[in-house]
Coordinates of N, CA and C in Angstrom, one line a residue:
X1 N -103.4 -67.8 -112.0 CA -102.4 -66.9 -112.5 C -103.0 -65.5 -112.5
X2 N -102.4 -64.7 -112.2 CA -102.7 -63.3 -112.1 C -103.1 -62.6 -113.7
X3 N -104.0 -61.4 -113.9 CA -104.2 -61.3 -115.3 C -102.9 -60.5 -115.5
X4 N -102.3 -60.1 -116.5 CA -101.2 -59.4 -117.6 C -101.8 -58.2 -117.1
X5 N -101.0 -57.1 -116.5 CA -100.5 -55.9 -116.1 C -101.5 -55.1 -117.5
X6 N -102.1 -53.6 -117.9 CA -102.3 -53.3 -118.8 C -101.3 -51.8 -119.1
X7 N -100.7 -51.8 -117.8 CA -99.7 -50.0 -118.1 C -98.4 -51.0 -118.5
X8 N -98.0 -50.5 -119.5 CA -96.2 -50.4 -119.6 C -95.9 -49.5 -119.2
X9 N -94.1 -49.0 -119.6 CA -94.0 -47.8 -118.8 C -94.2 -46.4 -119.1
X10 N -94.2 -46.5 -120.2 CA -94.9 -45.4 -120.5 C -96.0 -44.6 -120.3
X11 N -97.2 -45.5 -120.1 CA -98.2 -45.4 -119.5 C -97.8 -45.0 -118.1
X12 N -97.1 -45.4 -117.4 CA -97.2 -45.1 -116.0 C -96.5 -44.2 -116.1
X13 N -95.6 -43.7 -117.2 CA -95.1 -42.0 -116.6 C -96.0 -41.3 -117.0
X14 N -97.1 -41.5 -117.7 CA -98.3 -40.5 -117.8 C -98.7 -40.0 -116.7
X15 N -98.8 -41.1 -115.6 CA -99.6 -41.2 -114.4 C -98.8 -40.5 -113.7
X16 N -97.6 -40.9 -113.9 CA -96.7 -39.6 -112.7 C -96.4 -38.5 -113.3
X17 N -97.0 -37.7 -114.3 CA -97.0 -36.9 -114.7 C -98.3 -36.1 -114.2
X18 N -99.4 -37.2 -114.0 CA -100.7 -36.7 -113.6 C -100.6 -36.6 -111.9
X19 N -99.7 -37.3 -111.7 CA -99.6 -37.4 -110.0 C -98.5 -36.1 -109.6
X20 N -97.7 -35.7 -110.2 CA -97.1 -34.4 -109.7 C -97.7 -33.1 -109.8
X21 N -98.5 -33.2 -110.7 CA -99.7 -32.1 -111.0 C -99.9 -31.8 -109.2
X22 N -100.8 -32.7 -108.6 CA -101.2 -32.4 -107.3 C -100.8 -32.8 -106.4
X23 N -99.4 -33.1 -106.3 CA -98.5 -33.5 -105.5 C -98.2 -32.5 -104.1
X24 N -98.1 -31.2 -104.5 CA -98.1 -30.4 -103.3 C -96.6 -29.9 -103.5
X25 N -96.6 -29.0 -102.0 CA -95.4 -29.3 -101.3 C -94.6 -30.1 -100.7
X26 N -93.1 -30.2 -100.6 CA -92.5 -31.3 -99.7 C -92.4 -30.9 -98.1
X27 N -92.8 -31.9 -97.4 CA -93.1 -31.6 -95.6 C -91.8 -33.0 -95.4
X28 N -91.3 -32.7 -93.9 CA -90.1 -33.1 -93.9 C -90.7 -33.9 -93.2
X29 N -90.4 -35.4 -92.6 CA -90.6 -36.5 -91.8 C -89.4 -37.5 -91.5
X30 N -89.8 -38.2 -90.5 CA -88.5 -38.8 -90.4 C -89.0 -40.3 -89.7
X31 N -90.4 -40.6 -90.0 CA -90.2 -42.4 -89.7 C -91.5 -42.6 -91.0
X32 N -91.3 -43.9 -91.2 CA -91.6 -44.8 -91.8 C -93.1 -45.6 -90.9
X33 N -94.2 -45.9 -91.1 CA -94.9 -46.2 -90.4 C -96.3 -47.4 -90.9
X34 N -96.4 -48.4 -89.9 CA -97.6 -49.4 -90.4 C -98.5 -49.5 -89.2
X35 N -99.7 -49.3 -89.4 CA -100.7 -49.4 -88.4 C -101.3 -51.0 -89.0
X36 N -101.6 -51.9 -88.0 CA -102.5 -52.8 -88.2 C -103.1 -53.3 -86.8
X37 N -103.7 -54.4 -86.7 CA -104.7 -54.8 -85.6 C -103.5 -55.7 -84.7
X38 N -104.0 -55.8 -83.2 CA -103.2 -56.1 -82.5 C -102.7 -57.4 -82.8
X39 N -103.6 -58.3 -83.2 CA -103.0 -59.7 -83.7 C -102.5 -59.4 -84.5
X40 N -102.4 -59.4 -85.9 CA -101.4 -58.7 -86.7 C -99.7 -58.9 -86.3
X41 N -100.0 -58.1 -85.0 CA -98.3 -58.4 -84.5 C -97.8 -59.2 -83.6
X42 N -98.8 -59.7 -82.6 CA -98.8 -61.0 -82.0 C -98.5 -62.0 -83.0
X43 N -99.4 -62.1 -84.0 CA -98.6 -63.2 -85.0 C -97.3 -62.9 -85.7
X44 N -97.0 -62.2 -85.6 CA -95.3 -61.6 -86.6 C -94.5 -62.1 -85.2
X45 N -94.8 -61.8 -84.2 CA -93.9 -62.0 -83.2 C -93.9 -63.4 -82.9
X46 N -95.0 -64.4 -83.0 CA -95.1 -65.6 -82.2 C -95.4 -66.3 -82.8
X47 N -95.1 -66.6 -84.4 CA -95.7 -67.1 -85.8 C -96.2 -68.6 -85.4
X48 N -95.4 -69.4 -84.9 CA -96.0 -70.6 -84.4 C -96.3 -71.4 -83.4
X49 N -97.0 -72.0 -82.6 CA -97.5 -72.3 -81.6 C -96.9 -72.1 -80.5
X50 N -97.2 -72.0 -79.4 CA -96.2 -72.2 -78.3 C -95.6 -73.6 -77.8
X51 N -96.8 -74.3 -78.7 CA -96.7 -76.0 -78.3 C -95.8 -76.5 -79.1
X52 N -95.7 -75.8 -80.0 CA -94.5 -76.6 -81.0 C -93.4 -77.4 -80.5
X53 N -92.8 -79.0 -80.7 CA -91.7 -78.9 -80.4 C -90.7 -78.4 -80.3
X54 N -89.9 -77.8 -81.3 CA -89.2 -77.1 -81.7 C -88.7 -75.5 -82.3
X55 N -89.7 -74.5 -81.4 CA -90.3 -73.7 -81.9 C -89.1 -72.9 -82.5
X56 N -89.0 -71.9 -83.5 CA -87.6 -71.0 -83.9 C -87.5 -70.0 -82.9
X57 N -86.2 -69.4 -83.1 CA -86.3 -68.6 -82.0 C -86.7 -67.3 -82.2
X58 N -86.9 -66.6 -81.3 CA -87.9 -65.2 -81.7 C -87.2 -63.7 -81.1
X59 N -85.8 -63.8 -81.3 CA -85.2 -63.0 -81.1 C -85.6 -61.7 -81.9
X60 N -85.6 -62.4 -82.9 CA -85.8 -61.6 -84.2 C -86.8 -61.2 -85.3
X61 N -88.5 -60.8 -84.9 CA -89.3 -61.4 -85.7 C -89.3 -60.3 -86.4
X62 N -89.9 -60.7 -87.6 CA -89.9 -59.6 -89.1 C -91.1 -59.2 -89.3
X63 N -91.6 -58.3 -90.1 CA -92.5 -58.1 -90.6 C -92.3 -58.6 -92.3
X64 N -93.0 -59.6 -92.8 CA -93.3 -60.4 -93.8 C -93.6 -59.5 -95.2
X65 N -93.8 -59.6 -96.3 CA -94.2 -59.0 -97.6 C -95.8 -59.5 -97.9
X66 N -96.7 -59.1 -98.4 CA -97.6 -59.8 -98.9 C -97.7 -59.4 -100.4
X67 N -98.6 -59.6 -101.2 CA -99.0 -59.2 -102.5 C -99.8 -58.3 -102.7
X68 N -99.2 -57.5 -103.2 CA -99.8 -56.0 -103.3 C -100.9 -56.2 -104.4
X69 N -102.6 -55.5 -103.6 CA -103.7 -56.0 -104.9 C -104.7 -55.0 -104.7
X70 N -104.3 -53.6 -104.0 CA -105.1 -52.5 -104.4 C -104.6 -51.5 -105.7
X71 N -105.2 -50.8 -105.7 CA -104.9 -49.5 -106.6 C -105.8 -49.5 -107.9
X72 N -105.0 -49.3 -109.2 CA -105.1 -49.7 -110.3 C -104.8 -51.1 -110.7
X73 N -106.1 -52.0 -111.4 CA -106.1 -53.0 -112.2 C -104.8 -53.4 -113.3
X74 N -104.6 -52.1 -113.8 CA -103.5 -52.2 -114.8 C -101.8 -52.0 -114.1
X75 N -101.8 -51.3 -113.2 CA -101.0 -51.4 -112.3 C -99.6 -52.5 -112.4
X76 N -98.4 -53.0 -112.9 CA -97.5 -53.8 -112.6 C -97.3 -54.4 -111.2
X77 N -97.7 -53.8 -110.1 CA -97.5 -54.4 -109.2 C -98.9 -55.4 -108.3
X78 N -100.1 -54.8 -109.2 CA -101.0 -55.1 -108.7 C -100.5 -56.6 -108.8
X79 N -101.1 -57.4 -107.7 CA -101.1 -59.1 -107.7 C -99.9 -59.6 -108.2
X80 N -98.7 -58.6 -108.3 CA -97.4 -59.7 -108.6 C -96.2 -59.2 -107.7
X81 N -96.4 -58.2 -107.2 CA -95.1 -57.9 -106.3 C -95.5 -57.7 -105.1
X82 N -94.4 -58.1 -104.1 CA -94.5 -59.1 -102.9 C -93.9 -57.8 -102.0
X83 N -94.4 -57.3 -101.1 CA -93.9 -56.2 -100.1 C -94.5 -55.7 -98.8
X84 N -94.3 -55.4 -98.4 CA -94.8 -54.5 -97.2 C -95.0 -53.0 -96.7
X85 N -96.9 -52.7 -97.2 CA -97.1 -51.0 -96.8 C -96.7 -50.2 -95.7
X86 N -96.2 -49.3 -96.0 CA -95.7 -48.3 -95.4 C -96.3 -47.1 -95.4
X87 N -96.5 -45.8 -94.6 CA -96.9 -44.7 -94.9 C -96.1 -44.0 -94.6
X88 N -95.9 -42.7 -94.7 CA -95.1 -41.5 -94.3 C -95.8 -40.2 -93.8
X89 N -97.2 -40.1 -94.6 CA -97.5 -38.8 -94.5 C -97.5 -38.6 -93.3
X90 N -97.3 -37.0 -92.8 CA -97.1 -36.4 -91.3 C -98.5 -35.3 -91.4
X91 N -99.3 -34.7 -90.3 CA -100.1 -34.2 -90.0 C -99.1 -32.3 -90.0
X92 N -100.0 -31.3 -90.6 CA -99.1 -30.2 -91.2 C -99.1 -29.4 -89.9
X93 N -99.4 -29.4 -89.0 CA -99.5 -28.8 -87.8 C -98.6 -29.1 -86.9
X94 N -98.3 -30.3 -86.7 CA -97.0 -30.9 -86.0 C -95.7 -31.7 -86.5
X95 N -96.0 -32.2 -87.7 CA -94.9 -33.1 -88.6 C -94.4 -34.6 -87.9
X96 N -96.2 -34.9 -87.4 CA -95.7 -35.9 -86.9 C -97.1 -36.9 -87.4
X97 N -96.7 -38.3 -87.6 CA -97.9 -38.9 -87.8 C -98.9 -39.2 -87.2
X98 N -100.1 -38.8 -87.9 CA -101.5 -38.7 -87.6 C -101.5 -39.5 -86.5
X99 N -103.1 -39.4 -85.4 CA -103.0 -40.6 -84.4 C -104.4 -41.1 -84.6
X100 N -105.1 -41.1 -86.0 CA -105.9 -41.7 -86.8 C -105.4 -42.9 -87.6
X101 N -106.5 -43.8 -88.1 CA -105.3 -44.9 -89.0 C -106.8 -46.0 -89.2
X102 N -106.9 -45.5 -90.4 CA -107.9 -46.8 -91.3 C -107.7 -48.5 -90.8
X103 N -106.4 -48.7 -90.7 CA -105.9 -50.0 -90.8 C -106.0 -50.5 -89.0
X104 N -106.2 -50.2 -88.4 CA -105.6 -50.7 -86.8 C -105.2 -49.3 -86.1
X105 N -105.1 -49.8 -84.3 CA -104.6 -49.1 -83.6 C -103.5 -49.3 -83.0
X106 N -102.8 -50.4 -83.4 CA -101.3 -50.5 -83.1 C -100.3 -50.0 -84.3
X107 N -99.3 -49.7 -83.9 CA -98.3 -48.9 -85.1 C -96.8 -49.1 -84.8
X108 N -96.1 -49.6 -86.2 CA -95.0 -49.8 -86.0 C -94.6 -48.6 -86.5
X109 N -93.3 -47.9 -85.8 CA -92.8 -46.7 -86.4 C -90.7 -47.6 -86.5
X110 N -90.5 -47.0 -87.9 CA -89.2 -47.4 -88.1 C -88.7 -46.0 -88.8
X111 N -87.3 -46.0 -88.2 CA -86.6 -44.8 -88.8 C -86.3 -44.6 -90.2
X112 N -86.9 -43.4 -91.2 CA -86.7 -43.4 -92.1 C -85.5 -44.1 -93.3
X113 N -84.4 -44.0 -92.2 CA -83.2 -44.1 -93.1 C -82.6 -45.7 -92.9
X114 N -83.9 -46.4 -91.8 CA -83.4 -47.9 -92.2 C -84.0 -48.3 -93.6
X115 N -85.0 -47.6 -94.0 CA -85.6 -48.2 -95.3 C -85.3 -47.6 -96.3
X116 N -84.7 -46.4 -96.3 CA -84.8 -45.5 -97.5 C -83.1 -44.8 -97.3
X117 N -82.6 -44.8 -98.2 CA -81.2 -44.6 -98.2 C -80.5 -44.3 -99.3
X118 N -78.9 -44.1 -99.4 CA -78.6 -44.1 -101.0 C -78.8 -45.1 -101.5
X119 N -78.7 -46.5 -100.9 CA -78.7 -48.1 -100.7 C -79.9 -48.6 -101.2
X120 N -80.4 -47.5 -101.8 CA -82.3 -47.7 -102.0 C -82.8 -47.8 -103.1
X121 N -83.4 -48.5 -104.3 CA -83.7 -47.0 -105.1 C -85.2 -47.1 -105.2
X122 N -85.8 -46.2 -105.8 CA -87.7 -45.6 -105.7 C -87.9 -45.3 -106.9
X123 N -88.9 -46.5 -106.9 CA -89.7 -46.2 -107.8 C -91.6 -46.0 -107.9
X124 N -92.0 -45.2 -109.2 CA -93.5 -45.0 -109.3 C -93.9 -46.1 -109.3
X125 N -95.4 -46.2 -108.8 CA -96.5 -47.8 -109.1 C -97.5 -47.2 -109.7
X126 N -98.1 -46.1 -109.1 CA -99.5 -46.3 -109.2 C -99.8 -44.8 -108.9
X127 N -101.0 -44.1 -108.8 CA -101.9 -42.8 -108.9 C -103.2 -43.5 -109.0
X128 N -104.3 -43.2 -108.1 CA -105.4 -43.6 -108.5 C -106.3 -42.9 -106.8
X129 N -107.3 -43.3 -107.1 CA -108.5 -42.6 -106.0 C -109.9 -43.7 -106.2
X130 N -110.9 -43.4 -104.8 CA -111.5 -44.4 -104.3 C -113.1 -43.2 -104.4
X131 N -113.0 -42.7 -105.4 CA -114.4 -42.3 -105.4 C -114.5 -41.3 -104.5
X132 N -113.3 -40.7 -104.1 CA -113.2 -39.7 -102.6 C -112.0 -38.1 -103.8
X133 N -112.3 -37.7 -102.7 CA -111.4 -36.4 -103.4 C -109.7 -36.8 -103.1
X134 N -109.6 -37.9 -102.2 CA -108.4 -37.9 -101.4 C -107.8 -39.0 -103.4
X135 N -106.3 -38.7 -103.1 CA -105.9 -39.3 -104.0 C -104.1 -39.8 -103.6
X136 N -104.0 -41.2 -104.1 CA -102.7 -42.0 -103.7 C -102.2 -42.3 -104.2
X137 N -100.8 -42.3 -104.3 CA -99.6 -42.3 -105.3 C -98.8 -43.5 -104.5
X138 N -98.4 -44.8 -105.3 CA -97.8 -46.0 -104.9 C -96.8 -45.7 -105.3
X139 N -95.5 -46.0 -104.1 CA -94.5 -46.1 -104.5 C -93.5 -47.1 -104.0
X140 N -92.6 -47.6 -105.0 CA -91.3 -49.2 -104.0 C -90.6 -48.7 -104.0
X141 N -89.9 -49.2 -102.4 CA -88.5 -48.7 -102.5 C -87.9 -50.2 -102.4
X142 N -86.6 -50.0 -103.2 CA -86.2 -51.7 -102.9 C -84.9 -51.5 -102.8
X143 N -84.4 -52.2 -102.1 CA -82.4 -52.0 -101.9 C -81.8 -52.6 -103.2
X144 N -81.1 -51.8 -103.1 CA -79.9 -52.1 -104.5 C -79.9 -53.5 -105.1
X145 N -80.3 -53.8 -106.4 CA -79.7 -55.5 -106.2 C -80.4 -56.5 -105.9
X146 N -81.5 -56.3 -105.0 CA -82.6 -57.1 -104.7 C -83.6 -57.8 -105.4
X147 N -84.4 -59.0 -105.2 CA -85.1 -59.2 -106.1 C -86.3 -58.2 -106.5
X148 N -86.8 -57.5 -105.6 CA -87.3 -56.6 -105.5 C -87.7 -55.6 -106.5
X149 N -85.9 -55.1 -106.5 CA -85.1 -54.2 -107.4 C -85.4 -54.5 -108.7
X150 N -85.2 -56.0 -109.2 CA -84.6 -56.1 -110.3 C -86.2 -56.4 -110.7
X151 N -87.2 -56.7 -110.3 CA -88.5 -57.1 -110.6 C -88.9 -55.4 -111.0
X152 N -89.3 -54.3 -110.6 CA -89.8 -53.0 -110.7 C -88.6 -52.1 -111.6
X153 N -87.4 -52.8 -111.9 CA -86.4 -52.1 -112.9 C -87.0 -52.3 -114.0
X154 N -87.5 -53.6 -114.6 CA -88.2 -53.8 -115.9 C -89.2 -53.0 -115.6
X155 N -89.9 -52.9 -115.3 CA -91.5 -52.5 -115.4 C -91.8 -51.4 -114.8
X156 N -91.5 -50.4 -113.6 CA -91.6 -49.3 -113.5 C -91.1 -47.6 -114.0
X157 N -90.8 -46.8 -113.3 CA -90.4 -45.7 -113.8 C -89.4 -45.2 -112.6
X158 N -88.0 -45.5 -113.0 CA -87.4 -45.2 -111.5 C -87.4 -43.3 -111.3
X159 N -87.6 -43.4 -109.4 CA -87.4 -41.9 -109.4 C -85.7 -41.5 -108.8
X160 N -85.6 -40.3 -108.6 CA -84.2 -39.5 -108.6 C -84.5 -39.5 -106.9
X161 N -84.1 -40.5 -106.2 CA -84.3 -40.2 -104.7 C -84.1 -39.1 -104.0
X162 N -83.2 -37.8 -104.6 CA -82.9 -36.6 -104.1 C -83.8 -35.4 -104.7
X163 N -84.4 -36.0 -105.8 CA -85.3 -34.7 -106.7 C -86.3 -35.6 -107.3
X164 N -87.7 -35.5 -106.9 CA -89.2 -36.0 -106.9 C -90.2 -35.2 -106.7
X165 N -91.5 -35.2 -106.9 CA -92.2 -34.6 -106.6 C -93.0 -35.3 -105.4
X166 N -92.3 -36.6 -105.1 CA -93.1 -37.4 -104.3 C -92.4 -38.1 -102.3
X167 N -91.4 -38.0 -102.8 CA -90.7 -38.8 -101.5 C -89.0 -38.6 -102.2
X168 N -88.1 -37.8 -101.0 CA -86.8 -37.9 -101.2 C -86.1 -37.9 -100.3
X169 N -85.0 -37.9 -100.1 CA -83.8 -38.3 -99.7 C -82.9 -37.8 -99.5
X170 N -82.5 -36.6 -98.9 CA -81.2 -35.7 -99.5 C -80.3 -35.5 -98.1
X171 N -78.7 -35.2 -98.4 CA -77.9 -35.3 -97.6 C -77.8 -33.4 -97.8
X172 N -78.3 -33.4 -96.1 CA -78.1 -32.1 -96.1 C -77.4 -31.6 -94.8
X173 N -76.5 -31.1 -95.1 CA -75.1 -30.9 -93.8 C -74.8 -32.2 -93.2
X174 N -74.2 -32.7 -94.3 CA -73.8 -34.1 -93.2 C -74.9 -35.2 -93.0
X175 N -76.3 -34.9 -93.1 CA -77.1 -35.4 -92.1 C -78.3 -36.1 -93.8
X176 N -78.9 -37.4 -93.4 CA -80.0 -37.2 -94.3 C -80.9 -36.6 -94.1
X177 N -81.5 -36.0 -94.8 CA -82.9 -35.3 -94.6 C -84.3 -35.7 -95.3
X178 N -85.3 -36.2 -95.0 CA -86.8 -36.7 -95.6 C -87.7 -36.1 -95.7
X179 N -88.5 -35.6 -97.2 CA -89.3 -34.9 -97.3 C -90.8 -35.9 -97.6
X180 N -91.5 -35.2 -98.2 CA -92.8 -36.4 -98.7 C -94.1 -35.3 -99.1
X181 N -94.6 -35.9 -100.2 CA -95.2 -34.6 -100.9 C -97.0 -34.6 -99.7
X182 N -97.2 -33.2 -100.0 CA -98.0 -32.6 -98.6 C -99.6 -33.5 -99.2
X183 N -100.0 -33.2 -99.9 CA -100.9 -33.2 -101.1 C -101.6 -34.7 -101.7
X184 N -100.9 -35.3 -101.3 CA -101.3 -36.9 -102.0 C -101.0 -38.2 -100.3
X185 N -101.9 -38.7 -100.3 CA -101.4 -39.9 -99.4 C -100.2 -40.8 -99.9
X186 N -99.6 -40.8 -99.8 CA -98.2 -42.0 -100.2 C -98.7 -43.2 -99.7
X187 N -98.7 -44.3 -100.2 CA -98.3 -45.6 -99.8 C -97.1 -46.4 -100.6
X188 N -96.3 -46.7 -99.4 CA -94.7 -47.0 -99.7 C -94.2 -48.4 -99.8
X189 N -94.6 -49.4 -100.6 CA -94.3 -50.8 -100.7 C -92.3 -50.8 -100.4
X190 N -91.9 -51.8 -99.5 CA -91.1 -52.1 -99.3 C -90.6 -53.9 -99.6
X191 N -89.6 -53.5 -100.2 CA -89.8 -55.2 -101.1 C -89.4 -56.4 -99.8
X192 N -88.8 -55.7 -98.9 CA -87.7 -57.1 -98.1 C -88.9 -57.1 -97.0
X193 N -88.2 -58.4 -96.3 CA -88.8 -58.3 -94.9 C -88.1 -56.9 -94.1
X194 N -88.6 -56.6 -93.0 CA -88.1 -55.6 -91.6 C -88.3 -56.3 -90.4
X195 N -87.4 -56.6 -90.1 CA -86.7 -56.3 -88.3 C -87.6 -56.2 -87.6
X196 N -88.8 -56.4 -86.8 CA -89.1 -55.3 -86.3 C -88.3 -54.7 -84.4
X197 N -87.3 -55.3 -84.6 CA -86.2 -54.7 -83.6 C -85.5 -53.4 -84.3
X198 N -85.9 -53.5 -84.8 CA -85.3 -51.6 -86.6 C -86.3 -50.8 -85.9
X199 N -87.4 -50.8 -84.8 CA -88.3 -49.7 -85.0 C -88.9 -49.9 -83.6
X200 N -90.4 -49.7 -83.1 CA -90.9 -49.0 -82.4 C -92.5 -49.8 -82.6
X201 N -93.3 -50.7 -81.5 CA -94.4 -50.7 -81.8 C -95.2 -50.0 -80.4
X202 N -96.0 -49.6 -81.1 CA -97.0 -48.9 -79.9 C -98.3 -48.9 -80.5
X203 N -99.8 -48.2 -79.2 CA -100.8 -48.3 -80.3 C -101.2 -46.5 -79.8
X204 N -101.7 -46.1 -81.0 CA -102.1 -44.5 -80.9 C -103.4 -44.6 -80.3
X205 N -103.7 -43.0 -80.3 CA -104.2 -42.4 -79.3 C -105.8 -42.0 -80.0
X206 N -105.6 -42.2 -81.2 CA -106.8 -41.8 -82.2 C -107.7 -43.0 -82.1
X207 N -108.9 -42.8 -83.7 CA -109.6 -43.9 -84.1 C -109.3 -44.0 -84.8
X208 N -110.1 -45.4 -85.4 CA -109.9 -46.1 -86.7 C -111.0 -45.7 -88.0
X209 N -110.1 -44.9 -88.6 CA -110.8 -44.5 -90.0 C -111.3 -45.6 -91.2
X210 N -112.2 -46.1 -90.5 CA -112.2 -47.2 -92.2 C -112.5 -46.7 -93.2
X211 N -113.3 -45.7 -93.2 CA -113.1 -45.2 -94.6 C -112.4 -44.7 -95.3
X212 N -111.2 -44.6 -94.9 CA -110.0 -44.2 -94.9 C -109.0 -45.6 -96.2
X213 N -109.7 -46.6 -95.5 CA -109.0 -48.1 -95.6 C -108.4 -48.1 -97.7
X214 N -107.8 -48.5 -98.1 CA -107.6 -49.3 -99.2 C -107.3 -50.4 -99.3
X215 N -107.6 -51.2 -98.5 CA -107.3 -53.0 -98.8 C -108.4 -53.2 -99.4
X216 N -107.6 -53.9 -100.8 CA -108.0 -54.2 -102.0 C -109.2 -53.3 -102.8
X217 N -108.6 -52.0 -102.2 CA -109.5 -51.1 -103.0 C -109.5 -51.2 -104.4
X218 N -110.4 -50.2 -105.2 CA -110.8 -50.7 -106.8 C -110.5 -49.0 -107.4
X219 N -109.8 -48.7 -108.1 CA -110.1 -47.5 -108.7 C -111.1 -46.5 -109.6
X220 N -111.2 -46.0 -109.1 CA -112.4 -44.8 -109.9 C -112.2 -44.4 -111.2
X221 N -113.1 -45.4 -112.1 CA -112.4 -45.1 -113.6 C -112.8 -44.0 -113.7
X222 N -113.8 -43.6 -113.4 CA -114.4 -42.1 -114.3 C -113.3 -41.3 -113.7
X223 N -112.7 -40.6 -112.8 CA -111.6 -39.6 -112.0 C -110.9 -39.0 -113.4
X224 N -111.0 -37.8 -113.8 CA -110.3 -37.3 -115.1 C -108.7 -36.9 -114.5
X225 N -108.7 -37.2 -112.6 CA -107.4 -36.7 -112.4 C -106.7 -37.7 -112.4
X226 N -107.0 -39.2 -112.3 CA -105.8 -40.0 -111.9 C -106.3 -41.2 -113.3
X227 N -106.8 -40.5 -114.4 CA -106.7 -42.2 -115.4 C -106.3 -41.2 -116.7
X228 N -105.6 -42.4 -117.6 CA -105.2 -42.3 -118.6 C -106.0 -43.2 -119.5
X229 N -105.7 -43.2 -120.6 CA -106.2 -43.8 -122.3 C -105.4 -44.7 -122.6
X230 N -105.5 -46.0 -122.3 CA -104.6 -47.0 -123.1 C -105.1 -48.0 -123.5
X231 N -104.4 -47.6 -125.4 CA -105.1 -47.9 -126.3 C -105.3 -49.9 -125.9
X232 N -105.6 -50.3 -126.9 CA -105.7 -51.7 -127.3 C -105.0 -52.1 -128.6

């Protein structure tokens, strides 16, 4: 069994209080994006044998949720909520994502507004850093209603999808529009499975930054910018 969470919510609006501090500016973007290693998606696409008798059909393969277990220890979602990472940040020169990527050289790109919508709502996880200057703000988005939803309603800090300091949403002429703060790396847990006929896989043109990586990274207690005091 997983250990007992140590932030309530309170605690975690500290953290997003410490997280908007260096949040930046909002830079506009418009996909949703996961880098991982080429098997990775060979298996999402072809989950079981080819020998199978009865194999399912594969019109449709998804990208799966796993258990979210980096960041903060204290964290609510650390080791209990079930999703799938996302990134957004865009490169400030072009507004398009980096062709660098800690995780792999293949990349699924999905259009912002299949995951993120009024149909959505977002909430804070997490603020924390890896002993690096670079610092990451967790955030879920879960559809209305969802288990997802109703799991991070108790225990998170919901944000105002149209006014954040972190990731929004806003209907501007008709049209939605995606911003994402300049200043902080986002990582965007998504509670459901995805399509991956919703998006785009290809592999970039960069390297692979592992040092870059957070899987199952550990947080930097000493960091006076990303920790708080909670008592006992």
């Amino acid at each position: 069994m997983s250990p007992s969470p140590d932030y309530a919510k309170e605690h975690l609006a500290q953290l997003q209080e410490k997280a908007e501090l260096i949040a930046g500016r909002m830079l506009r973007f418009s996909v949703f994006y996961r880098n991982q290693h080429k098997e990775y998606f060979q298996h999402v696409r072809y989950p079981h044998p080819r020998s199978a008798p009865h194999p399912p059909p594969r019109d449709h393969p998804a990208l799966a949720g796993a258990v979210a277990t980096s960041g903060s220890h204290g964290s609510p979602t650390s080791g209990m909520l079930h999703g799938i990472f996302f990134s957004c940040n865009t490169e400030f020169n072009t507004g398009q994502p980096p062709q660098d990527s800690p995780y792999g050289r293949y990349r699924f790109q999905i259009p912002a507004q299949r995951l993120f919508n009024p149909n959505t709502n977002l909430y804070f996880a997490d603020f924390y850093c890896m002993y690096t200057a670079y610092h990451y703000v967790v955030l879920v988005l879960a559809p209305k209603g969802s288990s997802g939803d109703l799991f991070c309603r108790e225990r998170l800090p919901q944000l105002d999808i149209s006014s954040n300091k972190f990731l929004t949403c806003c209907v501007e002429e008709g049209e939605l529009v995606y911003r994402h703060a300049q200043d902080s790396i986002l990582e965007v847990i998504y509670t459901e499975p995805v399509d991956l006929s919703l998006g785009v896989l290809g592999e970039i043109s960069g390297h692979q930054l592992m040092s870059l990586s957070t899987a199952n990274a550990k947080k930097d207690p000493s960091c006076k910018t990303c920790n708080i005091s909670v008592g006992r």
